[in-house]
One Martini backbone bead per residue (centre of mass of N, CA, C, O) as a GRO file, in nm:
protein
  131
    1UNK     BB    1   0.098   0.036   0.021
    2UNK     BB    2   0.024   0.372  -0.091
    3UNK     BB    3   0.099   0.717  -0.082
    4UNK     BB    4  -0.053   1.017  -0.218
    5UNK     BB    5   0.077   1.352  -0.302
    6UNK     BB    6   0.033   1.713  -0.329
    7UNK     BB    7   0.257   1.979  -0.324
    8UNK     BB    8   0.127   2.299  -0.303
    9UNK     BB    9   0.232   2.574  -0.413
   10UNK     BB   10   0.530   2.687  -0.525
   11UNK     BB   11   0.783   2.830  -0.639
   12UNK     BB   12   0.853   2.913  -0.946
   13UNK     BB   13   1.065   2.782  -1.168
   14UNK     BB   14   1.272   2.768  -1.442
   15UNK     BB   15   1.129   2.469  -1.495
   16UNK     BB   16   0.817   2.501  -1.392
   17UNK     BB   17   0.799   2.425  -1.106
   18UNK     BB   18   0.526   2.386  -0.834
   19UNK     BB   19   0.545   2.082  -0.737
   20UNK     BB   20   0.501   1.786  -0.525
   21UNK     BB   21   0.529   1.444  -0.568
   22UNK     BB   22   0.420   1.208  -0.329
   23UNK     BB   23   0.563   0.890  -0.211
   24UNK     BB   24   0.449   0.636   0.028
   25UNK     BB   25   0.542   0.370   0.203
   26UNK     BB   26   0.368   0.204   0.448
   27UNK     BB   27   0.591   0.012   0.558
   28UNK     BB   28   0.886   0.169   0.523
   29UNK     BB   29   0.852   0.498   0.463
   30UNK     BB   30   0.936   0.546   0.194
   31UNK     BB   31   1.039   0.827  -0.017
   32UNK     BB   32   0.905   0.996  -0.302
   33UNK     BB   33   1.018   1.273  -0.513
   34UNK     BB   34   0.843   1.500  -0.751
   35UNK     BB   35   0.881   1.735  -0.957
   36UNK     BB   36   0.618   1.957  -1.084
   37UNK     BB   37   0.405   2.138  -1.317
   38UNK     BB   38   0.147   1.970  -1.233
   39UNK     BB   39  -0.202   1.842  -1.118
   40UNK     BB   40  -0.280   1.634  -1.313
   41UNK     BB   41  -0.361   1.320  -1.419
   42UNK     BB   42  -0.117   1.277  -1.603
   43UNK     BB   43   0.097   1.323  -1.386
   44UNK     BB   44   0.004   1.101  -1.193
   45UNK     BB   45   0.036   0.868  -1.396
   46UNK     BB   46   0.338   0.905  -1.451
   47UNK     BB   47   0.430   0.849  -1.159
   48UNK     BB   48   0.306   0.565  -1.142
   49UNK     BB   49   0.468   0.446  -1.374
   50UNK     BB   50   0.742   0.477  -1.250
   51UNK     BB   51   0.681   0.292  -1.009
   52UNK     BB   52   0.589   0.038  -1.166
   53UNK     BB   53   0.858  -0.019  -1.323
   54UNK     BB   54   1.017  -0.073  -1.050
   55UNK     BB   55   0.776  -0.213  -0.831
   56UNK     BB   56   0.509  -0.225  -0.931
   57UNK     BB   57   0.205  -0.282  -0.826
   58UNK     BB   58  -0.025  -0.167  -0.625
   59UNK     BB   59  -0.299  -0.259  -0.447
   60UNK     BB   60  -0.286   0.030  -0.293
   61UNK     BB   61  -0.424   0.368  -0.291
   62UNK     BB   62  -0.369   0.672  -0.110
   63UNK     BB   63  -0.571   0.966  -0.123
   64UNK     BB   64  -0.678   1.252  -0.186
   65UNK     BB   65  -0.919   1.500  -0.334
   66UNK     BB   66  -0.772   1.569  -0.570
   67UNK     BB   67  -0.816   1.614  -0.904
   68UNK     BB   68  -0.604   1.403  -1.001
   69UNK     BB   69  -0.759   1.162  -0.824
   70UNK     BB   70  -1.079   1.219  -0.932
   71UNK     BB   71  -1.054   1.148  -1.206
   72UNK     BB   72  -1.139   0.942  -1.463
   73UNK     BB   73  -0.852   0.881  -1.565
   74UNK     BB   74  -0.742   0.775  -1.294
   75UNK     BB   75  -0.955   0.559  -1.240
   76UNK     BB   76  -0.903   0.399  -1.501
   77UNK     BB   77  -0.612   0.331  -1.441
   78UNK     BB   78  -0.662   0.169  -1.182
   79UNK     BB   79  -0.842  -0.044  -1.312
   80UNK     BB   80  -0.636  -0.149  -1.526
   81UNK     BB   81  -0.420  -0.212  -1.273
   82UNK     BB   82  -0.562  -0.322  -1.014
   83UNK     BB   83  -0.632  -0.066  -0.824
   84UNK     BB   84  -0.701   0.043  -0.509
   85UNK     BB   85  -0.882   0.340  -0.455
   86UNK     BB   86  -0.832   0.569  -0.181
   87UNK     BB   87  -1.025   0.831  -0.048
   88UNK     BB   88  -0.958   1.123   0.135
   89UNK     BB   89  -0.947   1.384   0.326
   90UNK     BB   90  -0.825   1.685   0.289
   91UNK     BB   91  -0.587   1.764   0.541
   92UNK     BB   92  -0.658   1.515   0.734
   93UNK     BB   93  -0.464   1.368   0.964
   94UNK     BB   94  -0.651   1.130   1.069
   95UNK     BB   95  -0.682   1.001   0.777
   96UNK     BB   96  -0.352   1.081   0.681
   97UNK     BB   97  -0.091   1.102   0.872
   98UNK     BB   98   0.156   1.011   0.714
   99UNK     BB   99   0.144   1.227   0.484
  100UNK     BB  100   0.098   1.489   0.646
  101UNK     BB  101   0.360   1.476   0.810
  102UNK     BB  102   0.551   1.456   0.570
  103UNK     BB  103   0.469   1.719   0.429
  104UNK     BB  104   0.562   1.909   0.652
  105UNK     BB  105   0.859   1.826   0.639
  106UNK     BB  106   0.917   1.885   0.342
  107UNK     BB  107   0.851   2.187   0.348
  108UNK     BB  108   1.051   2.267   0.570
  109UNK     BB  109   1.310   2.169   0.431
  110UNK     BB  110   1.283   2.323   0.164
  111UNK     BB  111   1.274   2.604   0.294
  112UNK     BB  112   1.553   2.596   0.434
  113UNK     BB  113   1.732   2.518   0.179
  114UNK     BB  114   1.584   2.779   0.003
  115UNK     BB  115   1.625   3.067   0.138
  116UNK     BB  116   1.822   3.206  -0.075
  117UNK     BB  117   1.647   3.039  -0.323
  118UNK     BB  118   1.322   2.962  -0.374
  119UNK     BB  119   1.350   2.879  -0.697
  120UNK     BB  120   1.551   2.614  -0.598
  121UNK     BB  121   1.400   2.374  -0.453
  122UNK     BB  122   1.437   2.131  -0.657
  123UNK     BB  123   1.750   2.084  -0.581
  124UNK     BB  124   1.654   1.962  -0.278
  125UNK     BB  125   1.499   1.694  -0.310
  126UNK     BB  126   1.721   1.476  -0.269
  127UNK     BB  127   1.783   1.565   0.024
  128UNK     BB  128   1.494   1.535   0.137
  129UNK     BB  129   1.470   1.223   0.093
  130UNK     BB  130   1.698   1.160   0.320
  131UNK     BB  131   1.536   1.288   0.584
   0.00000   0.00000   0.00000
């Protein structure tokens, strides 16, 4: 089981990144972070495809109710891949504490690391993944 979330919007970078797509493994708590340009269903599907090619399909995905995850295109993708998609209330820590706590930490670390140049936050994503 994995958790998915989209963080942001953050300061728009020279590469046009505005958000971070976060993926957290429920068992190991390992986190993957992807700077993204948009929050649409196509972006969410692309990130899931990246994960699938490396780790295979997850049996379950837990997301909040952001539009990328509630679109018919995303739901169709989950059905085609035999993934049970569970939607929870956006931003409600008791519904999805693992990802909400992690999101707070990610934003805090990215903010501290990019205090000198907020538009270069994307360059600190690899460091943030290690923390």
